[in-house]
Amino acid sequence: MTADDKRLRALADAVILIPSLEPDERLPAYAEELLKCGFGHLVIVDDGSAESYQPIFERIAGMEHTTVLHHDVNHGKGVALKTGYAWIAENLPACSGVITADADGQHTVEDCCRLAEKLAEGKRALYLGSRDFSLDNVPPKSRAGNRSTSAIFFLLYGKWLPDTQTGLRAFRREDLQFMTEVEGERFEYEMNVLIDCARTGLDMIPVTIETVYENDNSGSHYHPLKDSWRILKVILKGFVKFMGASLLCFLIDQGIFNLMNLAVFHNGDVKNGGIILLSTVIARVISATCNFLINKEFVFRQKEHSGRAFLRYAVLCVGIMLTSALCVYLLGLTGISSTVAKLIVDFLLYFVSYRVQQNWVFREGDGK
């Protein structure tokens, strides 16, 4: 089979999914180009466009190998994508994978073809069409927004993605159900996909694409302030919950220690070392158990049984404790006070603990 034959086969096996809200005349032309290029099927989701836009969708629906789905009202990009995923899963059993593209002219036909060829390689992954934000034609709002979200995503999830907000994505058919189950209704859905991929271990592979911003991206329904804030909240949501759980369990630890040491053992005046140690152990065991359960159910939302995760959590707690003591000791040798050293070390280890719990202790799929 020649290279051209492989390319044609890759395109024929792939489905293009485009969510659309009140498109202009570029969408029918874009659909025609994709079909001429050889894609097997196009699915367009009209996400509640006004009646005046229906002739555009009717023209597209009249094209061969094209399906147009309609929402009566606008539900958001996340819901539109899920509508398309559900239809593809039920009606196109032979497709090898799905490529999502935007309807505003940002994604070239050639870039869609490039992702189709990546899908044909057979690797199970999420391919991300990544733009070059250093170019002069990139609007400042887009450059700043993407760079900030890339940095925060790397800090919290350990994966550097040069374009976290790209709508050009591709994945294998076997991940349709996974994509449908990701939370989110609007633009935040696509960020949730990246977070869930990071948590479950589904590889995310950037693929360089052309950087297109027509008319300063005026055709996009992306609202820089409102949607950037929504996306930022999605990225930080898990870490904020983690911080809240830590604070709550710190208060539990302090409360139980004082309850045991003062009220139960009446050790306020005597200050017996054994009683202090016993109270500390009891308080720490209870608070750590509470922290584990809160993190499992509400922070990382692990659905599997707790046994193995609890053992890993216990190993992590011991490891963090020993690492903290060792680092504070080593920093002390340089002349830094123990108080300052412990603040520095424990601050850094806090982020380490979050990442380890996310990627190891509560990682989804561990029990499969």
Tab-separated table of C-alpha atoms in Angstrom:
chain	number	residue	atom	x	y	z
A	1	MET	CA	0.000	0.000	0.000
A	2	THR	CA	1.428	3.381	-1.044
A	3	ALA	CA	1.646	6.439	1.225
A	4	ASP	CA	-1.252	8.034	-0.659
A	5	ASP	CA	-3.364	4.912	-0.207
A	6	LYS	CA	-2.651	4.908	3.545
A	7	ARG	CA	-3.614	8.562	3.772
A	8	LEU	CA	-6.903	8.002	1.928
A	9	ARG	CA	-7.698	5.011	4.147
A	10	ALA	CA	-6.962	7.053	7.284
A	11	LEU	CA	-9.322	9.821	6.158
A	12	ALA	CA	-12.076	7.424	5.126
A	13	ASP	CA	-11.995	5.714	8.530
A	14	ALA	CA	-12.199	8.968	10.537
A	15	VAL	CA	-15.214	11.081	11.490
A	16	ILE	CA	-15.097	14.871	11.737
A	17	LEU	CA	-17.294	16.341	14.496
A	18	ILE	CA	-17.990	20.086	14.469
A	19	PRO	CA	-20.106	21.810	17.147
A	20	SER	CA	-21.540	25.037	15.761
A	21	LEU	CA	-23.490	28.041	17.003
A	22	GLU	CA	-24.772	30.540	14.439
A	23	PRO	CA	-22.088	29.909	11.785
A	24	ASP	CA	-21.370	32.027	8.730
A	25	GLU	CA	-20.902	30.972	5.106
A	26	ARG	CA	-17.461	29.564	5.836
A	27	LEU	CA	-18.919	26.429	7.443
A	28	PRO	CA	-20.555	24.936	4.295
A	29	ALA	CA	-17.361	25.644	2.326
A	30	TYR	CA	-15.298	24.027	5.075
A	31	ALA	CA	-17.550	20.962	5.088
A	32	GLU	CA	-17.219	20.600	1.305
A	33	GLU	CA	-13.426	20.795	1.520
A	34	LEU	CA	-13.310	18.101	4.197
A	35	LEU	CA	-15.502	15.785	2.133
A	36	LYS	CA	-13.490	16.377	-1.036
A	37	CYS	CA	-10.361	15.551	0.913
A	38	GLY	CA	-11.828	12.105	1.604
A	39	PHE	CA	-13.146	12.041	5.163
A	40	GLY	CA	-15.617	9.235	5.736
A	41	HIS	CA	-18.316	11.208	7.537
A	42	LEU	CA	-19.036	14.682	8.907
A	43	VAL	CA	-21.234	15.288	11.938
A	44	ILE	CA	-22.314	18.884	12.564
A	45	VAL	CA	-24.113	19.752	15.822
A	46	ASP	CA	-26.267	22.881	15.650
A	47	ASP	CA	-26.189	24.044	19.263
A	48	GLY	CA	-29.383	26.086	19.303
A	49	SER	CA	-28.744	28.511	16.434
A	50	ALA	CA	-31.466	31.005	15.545
A	51	GLU	CA	-33.954	30.269	12.771
A	52	SER	CA	-32.141	32.608	10.367
A	53	TYR	CA	-29.115	30.275	10.410
A	54	GLN	CA	-31.052	27.132	9.509
A	55	PRO	CA	-30.549	27.493	5.708
A	56	ILE	CA	-26.817	27.075	6.308
A	57	PHE	CA	-27.377	23.828	8.183
A	58	GLU	CA	-29.867	22.639	5.557
A	59	ARG	CA	-27.235	23.104	2.833
A	60	ILE	CA	-24.750	21.078	4.855
A	61	ALA	CA	-27.312	18.364	5.591
A	62	GLY	CA	-27.815	17.935	1.847
A	63	MET	CA	-24.185	16.948	1.362
A	64	GLU	CA	-23.273	13.276	1.022
A	65	HIS	CA	-21.845	11.516	4.090
A	66	THR	CA	-22.928	14.373	6.349
A	67	THR	CA	-25.248	14.420	9.364
A	68	VAL	CA	-26.591	17.528	11.068
A	69	LEU	CA	-27.903	17.230	14.626
A	70	HIS	CA	-29.921	19.997	16.282
A	71	HIS	CA	-30.366	21.352	19.794
A	72	ASP	CA	-33.551	23.377	20.282
A	73	VAL	CA	-31.690	25.768	22.598
A	74	ASN	CA	-28.042	26.515	23.223
A	75	HIS	CA	-26.536	24.038	25.712
A	76	GLY	CA	-22.833	24.773	25.299
A	77	LYS	CA	-19.895	23.263	23.467
A	78	GLY	CA	-19.423	20.397	25.917
A	79	VAL	CA	-23.006	19.200	25.501
A	80	ALA	CA	-22.803	19.613	21.714
A	81	LEU	CA	-19.686	17.441	21.575
A	82	LYS	CA	-21.310	14.775	23.742
A	83	THR	CA	-24.377	14.774	21.494
A	84	GLY	CA	-22.101	14.108	18.554
A	85	TYR	CA	-20.161	11.400	20.402
A	86	ALA	CA	-23.370	9.560	21.317
A	87	TRP	CA	-24.631	9.665	17.730
A	88	ILE	CA	-21.310	8.442	16.332
A	89	ALA	CA	-21.113	5.589	18.835
A	90	GLU	CA	-24.599	4.406	17.867
A	91	ASN	CA	-24.592	5.012	14.126
A	92	LEU	CA	-21.009	4.721	12.839
A	93	PRO	CA	-19.618	1.458	14.219
A	94	ALA	CA	-16.939	1.193	11.535
A	95	CYS	CA	-15.177	4.503	12.228
A	96	SER	CA	-11.673	4.264	13.667
A	97	GLY	CA	-11.732	7.550	15.568
A	98	VAL	CA	-13.144	11.031	15.949
A	99	ILE	CA	-11.615	14.399	15.087
A	100	THR	CA	-13.237	17.464	16.644
A	101	ALA	CA	-12.826	20.822	14.904
A	102	ASP	CA	-14.193	24.329	15.399
A	103	ALA	CA	-16.608	25.999	13.008
A	104	ASP	CA	-14.887	29.414	12.990
A	105	GLY	CA	-12.194	28.729	10.379
A	106	GLN	CA	-9.250	28.193	12.726
A	107	HIS	CA	-8.515	24.594	11.740
A	108	THR	CA	-7.308	23.911	8.211
A	109	VAL	CA	-8.342	20.845	6.246
A	110	GLU	CA	-4.706	19.769	6.022
A	111	ASP	CA	-4.388	19.850	9.815
A	112	CYS	CA	-7.483	17.637	10.112
A	113	CYS	CA	-5.848	15.246	7.655
A	114	ARG	CA	-2.678	15.245	9.754
A	115	LEU	CA	-4.626	14.181	12.835
A	116	ALA	CA	-6.434	11.476	10.861
A	117	GLU	CA	-3.070	10.022	9.887
A	118	LYS	CA	-2.011	10.063	13.537
A	119	LEU	CA	-5.162	8.132	14.465
A	120	ALA	CA	-4.390	5.557	11.768
A	121	GLU	CA	-1.124	4.730	13.517
A	122	GLY	CA	-3.260	2.885	16.087
A	123	LYS	CA	-1.854	4.393	19.287
A	124	ARG	CA	-4.466	5.029	21.955
A	125	ALA	CA	-4.007	8.684	22.832
A	126	LEU	CA	-5.585	12.121	22.707
A	127	TYR	CA	-3.948	14.086	19.883
A	128	LEU	CA	-4.033	17.851	20.350
A	129	GLY	CA	-3.631	20.234	17.436
A	130	SER	CA	-1.230	22.769	18.963
A	131	ARG	CA	-0.841	26.322	17.670
A	132	ASP	CA	2.322	28.432	17.863
A	133	PHE	CA	1.452	31.349	20.149
A	134	SER	CA	4.724	33.161	19.512
A	135	LEU	CA	3.571	34.248	16.043
A	136	ASP	CA	2.670	37.887	15.374
A	137	ASN	CA	-0.856	37.107	14.152
A	138	VAL	CA	-1.938	35.651	17.515
A	139	PRO	CA	-4.240	38.034	19.450
A	140	PRO	CA	-2.691	39.055	22.804
A	141	LYS	CA	-5.729	37.768	24.721
A	142	SER	CA	-5.271	34.313	23.204
A	143	ARG	CA	-1.504	34.268	23.768
A	144	ALA	CA	-1.779	35.309	27.433
A	145	GLY	CA	-4.676	32.978	28.179
A	146	ASN	CA	-3.076	29.880	26.699
A	147	ARG	CA	0.356	30.458	28.190
A	148	SER	CA	-1.039	30.955	31.686
A	149	THR	CA	-3.253	27.878	31.542
A	150	SER	CA	-0.377	25.779	30.147
A	151	ALA	CA	1.860	26.800	33.056
A	152	ILE	CA	-0.771	26.136	35.720
A	153	PHE	CA	-1.719	22.816	34.122
A	154	PHE	CA	1.921	21.721	34.155
A	155	LEU	CA	2.316	22.714	37.815
A	156	LEU	CA	-0.749	20.793	38.966
A	157	TYR	CA	-0.903	17.869	36.520
A	158	GLY	CA	2.705	17.372	35.414
A	159	LYS	CA	2.119	17.496	31.647
A	160	TRP	CA	3.302	20.401	29.505
A	161	LEU	CA	0.740	21.121	26.790
A	162	PRO	CA	1.606	24.093	24.559
A	163	ASP	CA	-2.058	24.613	23.612
A	164	THR	CA	-4.537	23.661	26.319
A	165	GLN	CA	-7.501	25.373	24.659
A	166	THR	CA	-7.293	23.894	21.177
A	167	GLY	CA	-10.537	22.611	19.730
A	168	LEU	CA	-8.784	20.433	17.149
A	169	ARG	CA	-8.459	17.053	18.846
A	170	ALA	CA	-8.493	13.407	17.837
A	171	PHE	CA	-8.955	10.132	19.687
A	172	ARG	CA	-9.627	6.469	18.958
A	173	ARG	CA	-13.141	5.044	18.860
A	174	GLU	CA	-12.579	3.043	22.056
A	175	ASP	CA	-12.411	6.306	24.031
A	176	LEU	CA	-15.826	7.592	22.940
A	177	GLN	CA	-17.448	6.429	26.179
A	178	PHE	CA	-14.674	8.010	28.234
A	179	MET	CA	-15.125	11.366	26.465
A	180	THR	CA	-18.886	11.220	26.953
A	181	GLU	CA	-18.515	10.716	30.716
A	182	VAL	CA	-16.230	13.728	31.276
A	183	GLU	CA	-18.015	16.487	33.197
A	184	GLY	CA	-18.717	19.913	31.708
A	185	GLU	CA	-21.274	21.614	29.496
A	186	ARG	CA	-19.515	24.595	27.909
A	187	PHE	CA	-15.918	25.588	27.152
A	188	GLU	CA	-14.752	24.155	30.469
A	189	TYR	CA	-15.531	20.648	29.178
A	190	GLU	CA	-12.397	20.589	27.026
A	191	MET	CA	-10.202	21.424	30.011
A	192	ASN	CA	-11.916	18.685	32.028
A	193	VAL	CA	-10.954	16.262	29.255
A	194	LEU	CA	-7.278	17.148	29.700
A	195	ILE	CA	-7.512	16.796	33.483
A	196	ASP	CA	-9.228	13.410	33.257
A	197	CYS	CA	-6.681	12.209	30.697
A	198	ALA	CA	-3.889	13.223	33.072
A	199	ARG	CA	-5.566	11.418	35.970
A	200	THR	CA	-6.324	8.208	34.066
A	201	GLY	CA	-3.015	8.046	32.240
A	202	LEU	CA	-4.369	8.490	28.711
A	203	ASP	CA	-1.427	9.923	26.779
A	204	MET	CA	-1.823	13.451	25.363
A	205	ILE	CA	0.271	14.143	22.264
A	206	PRO	CA	0.621	17.672	20.830
A	207	VAL	CA	0.674	17.870	17.025
A	208	THR	CA	1.848	21.150	15.516
A	209	ILE	CA	-0.782	22.795	13.311
A	210	GLU	CA	-1.162	26.027	11.386
A	211	THR	CA	-2.013	29.040	13.559
A	212	VAL	CA	-5.039	30.755	12.006
A	213	TYR	CA	-6.842	33.777	13.455
A	214	GLU	CA	-9.184	35.220	10.872
A	215	ASN	CA	-10.407	38.779	11.570
A	216	ASP	CA	-8.782	38.688	15.018
A	217	ASN	CA	-10.820	35.555	15.779
A	218	SER	CA	-14.075	37.521	15.538
A	219	GLY	CA	-16.067	34.457	14.469
A	220	SER	CA	-15.443	32.644	17.715
A	221	HIS	CA	-18.048	32.431	20.488
A	222	TYR	CA	-15.258	32.232	23.044
A	223	HIS	CA	-15.531	35.066	25.614
A	224	PRO	CA	-12.006	35.880	26.864
A	225	LEU	CA	-12.841	37.042	30.388
A	226	LYS	CA	-15.836	34.870	31.235
A	227	ASP	CA	-14.571	31.648	29.667
A	228	SER	CA	-10.943	32.097	30.760
A	229	TRP	CA	-12.161	32.491	34.335
A	230	ARG	CA	-14.335	29.399	33.959
A	231	ILE	CA	-11.384	27.406	32.579
A	232	LEU	CA	-9.062	28.650	35.326
A	233	LYS	CA	-11.601	27.565	37.931
A	234	VAL	CA	-11.702	24.109	36.357
A	235	ILE	CA	-7.917	23.754	36.497
A	236	LEU	CA	-7.702	24.933	40.099
A	237	LYS	CA	-10.859	23.249	41.388
A	238	GLY	CA	-9.166	20.013	42.419
A	239	PHE	CA	-6.269	21.785	44.128
A	240	VAL	CA	-8.584	24.165	45.994
A	241	LYS	CA	-10.547	21.158	47.264
A	242	PHE	CA	-7.241	19.554	48.271
A	243	MET	CA	-6.306	22.676	50.246
A	244	GLY	CA	-9.710	22.756	51.920
A	245	ALA	CA	-9.423	19.105	52.922
A	246	SER	CA	-5.944	19.744	54.343
A	247	LEU	CA	-7.155	22.689	56.411
A	248	LEU	CA	-10.138	20.757	57.743
A	249	CYS	CA	-7.993	17.782	58.721
A	250	PHE	CA	-5.414	20.091	60.351
A	251	LEU	CA	-8.213	21.429	62.553
A	252	ILE	CA	-9.348	17.865	63.300
A	253	ASP	CA	-5.782	16.910	64.227
A	254	GLN	CA	-5.388	19.869	66.570
A	255	GLY	CA	-8.813	19.385	68.118
A	256	ILE	CA	-8.383	15.673	68.828
A	257	PHE	CA	-4.870	16.186	70.210
A	258	ASN	CA	-6.086	18.775	72.688
A	259	LEU	CA	-9.154	16.697	73.524
A	260	MET	CA	-7.046	13.626	74.292
A	261	ASN	CA	-4.164	15.409	75.980
A	262	LEU	CA	-6.198	17.797	78.118
A	263	ALA	CA	-9.699	16.394	78.565
A	264	VAL	CA	-9.119	12.629	78.459
A	265	PHE	CA	-5.658	12.255	79.994
A	266	HIS	CA	-5.639	15.542	81.998
A	267	ASN	CA	-2.057	16.171	80.920
A	268	GLY	CA	-2.214	19.959	80.862
A	269	ASP	CA	-0.159	20.551	83.990
A	270	VAL	CA	1.835	17.310	84.211
A	271	LYS	CA	3.088	17.403	80.600
A	272	ASN	CA	3.876	13.697	80.526
A	273	GLY	CA	5.876	12.906	77.355
A	274	GLY	CA	4.268	9.514	76.873
A	275	ILE	CA	0.783	11.025	77.035
A	276	ILE	CA	1.759	13.717	74.520
A	277	LEU	CA	3.092	11.061	72.133
A	278	LEU	CA	-0.029	8.910	72.542
A	279	SER	CA	-2.334	11.906	71.980
A	280	THR	CA	-0.317	12.906	68.914
A	281	VAL	CA	-0.525	9.415	67.406
A	282	ILE	CA	-4.269	9.094	68.027
A	283	ALA	CA	-4.938	12.552	66.567
A	284	ARG	CA	-2.752	11.946	63.541
A	285	VAL	CA	-4.277	8.536	62.740
A	286	ILE	CA	-7.816	9.950	62.901
A	287	SER	CA	-7.026	13.121	60.935
A	288	ALA	CA	-5.032	11.208	58.308
A	289	THR	CA	-7.888	8.724	57.862
A	290	CYS	CA	-10.342	11.600	57.444
A	291	ASN	CA	-7.996	13.240	54.939
A	292	PHE	CA	-7.738	10.014	52.952
A	293	LEU	CA	-11.518	9.557	52.782
A	294	ILE	CA	-12.172	13.197	51.844
A	295	ASN	CA	-9.508	13.154	49.143
A	296	LYS	CA	-10.760	9.869	47.758
A	297	GLU	CA	-14.443	10.807	47.611
A	298	PHE	CA	-14.472	14.560	46.985
A	299	VAL	CA	-11.062	15.720	45.725
A	300	PHE	CA	-9.883	12.982	43.346
A	301	ARG	CA	-13.241	11.143	43.145
A	302	GLN	CA	-11.754	7.677	42.886
A	303	LYS	CA	-14.491	5.131	42.199
A	304	GLU	CA	-12.522	1.993	43.038
A	305	HIS	CA	-12.126	0.165	46.343
A	306	SER	CA	-10.032	1.839	49.028
A	307	GLY	CA	-7.674	-0.953	50.123
A	308	ARG	CA	-4.738	-0.458	47.784
A	309	ALA	CA	-5.167	3.309	47.727
A	310	PHE	CA	-5.081	3.434	51.542
A	311	LEU	CA	-1.823	1.483	51.641
A	312	ARG	CA	-0.312	3.843	49.114
A	313	TYR	CA	-1.577	6.811	51.087
A	314	ALA	CA	0.075	5.439	54.230
A	315	VAL	CA	3.360	4.963	52.359
A	316	LEU	CA	3.119	8.520	51.058
A	317	CYS	CA	2.492	9.949	54.542
A	318	VAL	CA	5.527	8.151	55.959
A	319	GLY	CA	7.629	9.172	52.958
A	320	ILE	CA	6.614	12.826	53.244
A	321	MET	CA	7.356	12.828	56.974
A	322	LEU	CA	10.829	11.301	56.569
A	323	THR	CA	11.651	13.499	53.574
A	324	SER	CA	10.634	16.586	55.509
A	325	ALA	CA	12.820	15.671	58.476
A	326	LEU	CA	15.816	14.882	56.264
A	327	CYS	CA	15.542	18.054	54.187
A	328	VAL	CA	15.100	20.263	57.248
A	329	TYR	CA	18.217	18.657	58.753
A	330	LEU	CA	20.260	19.153	55.560
A	331	LEU	CA	19.164	22.768	55.173
A	332	GLY	CA	20.064	23.323	58.812
A	333	LEU	CA	23.626	22.338	58.021
A	334	THR	CA	23.818	25.362	55.695
A	335	GLY	CA	22.933	27.722	58.506
A	336	ILE	CA	19.207	28.132	57.797
A	337	SER	CA	17.063	28.030	60.933
A	338	SER	CA	14.932	24.939	61.395
A	339	THR	CA	11.757	27.037	61.464
A	340	VAL	CA	12.463	28.664	58.088
A	341	ALA	CA	13.735	25.394	56.616
A	342	LYS	CA	10.584	23.531	57.634
A	343	LEU	CA	8.351	26.216	56.113
A	344	ILE	CA	10.208	25.984	52.804
A	345	VAL	CA	10.393	22.190	52.725
A	346	ASP	CA	6.805	21.553	53.775
A	347	PHE	CA	5.500	24.125	51.271
A	348	LEU	CA	7.245	22.330	48.402
A	349	LEU	CA	6.286	18.889	49.692
A	350	TYR	CA	2.658	19.998	49.769
A	351	PHE	CA	2.654	20.254	45.965
A	352	VAL	CA	4.564	16.971	45.741
A	353	SER	CA	1.926	15.303	47.916
A	354	TYR	CA	-0.863	16.619	45.676
A	355	ARG	CA	0.785	15.317	42.525
A	356	VAL	CA	1.622	11.920	44.048
A	357	GLN	CA	-1.916	11.460	45.371
A	358	GLN	CA	-3.335	12.425	41.990
A	359	ASN	CA	-1.011	10.300	39.857
A	360	TRP	CA	-0.396	7.316	42.132
A	361	VAL	CA	-2.503	7.035	45.278
A	362	PHE	CA	-5.888	7.806	43.708
A	363	ARG	CA	-5.110	7.125	40.069
A	364	GLU	CA	-8.136	5.770	38.193
A	365	GLY	CA	-7.837	2.405	36.524
A	366	ASP	CA	-5.427	1.043	39.103
A	367	GLY	CA	-7.666	-1.835	39.994
A	368	LYS	CA	-8.436	-2.902	36.423
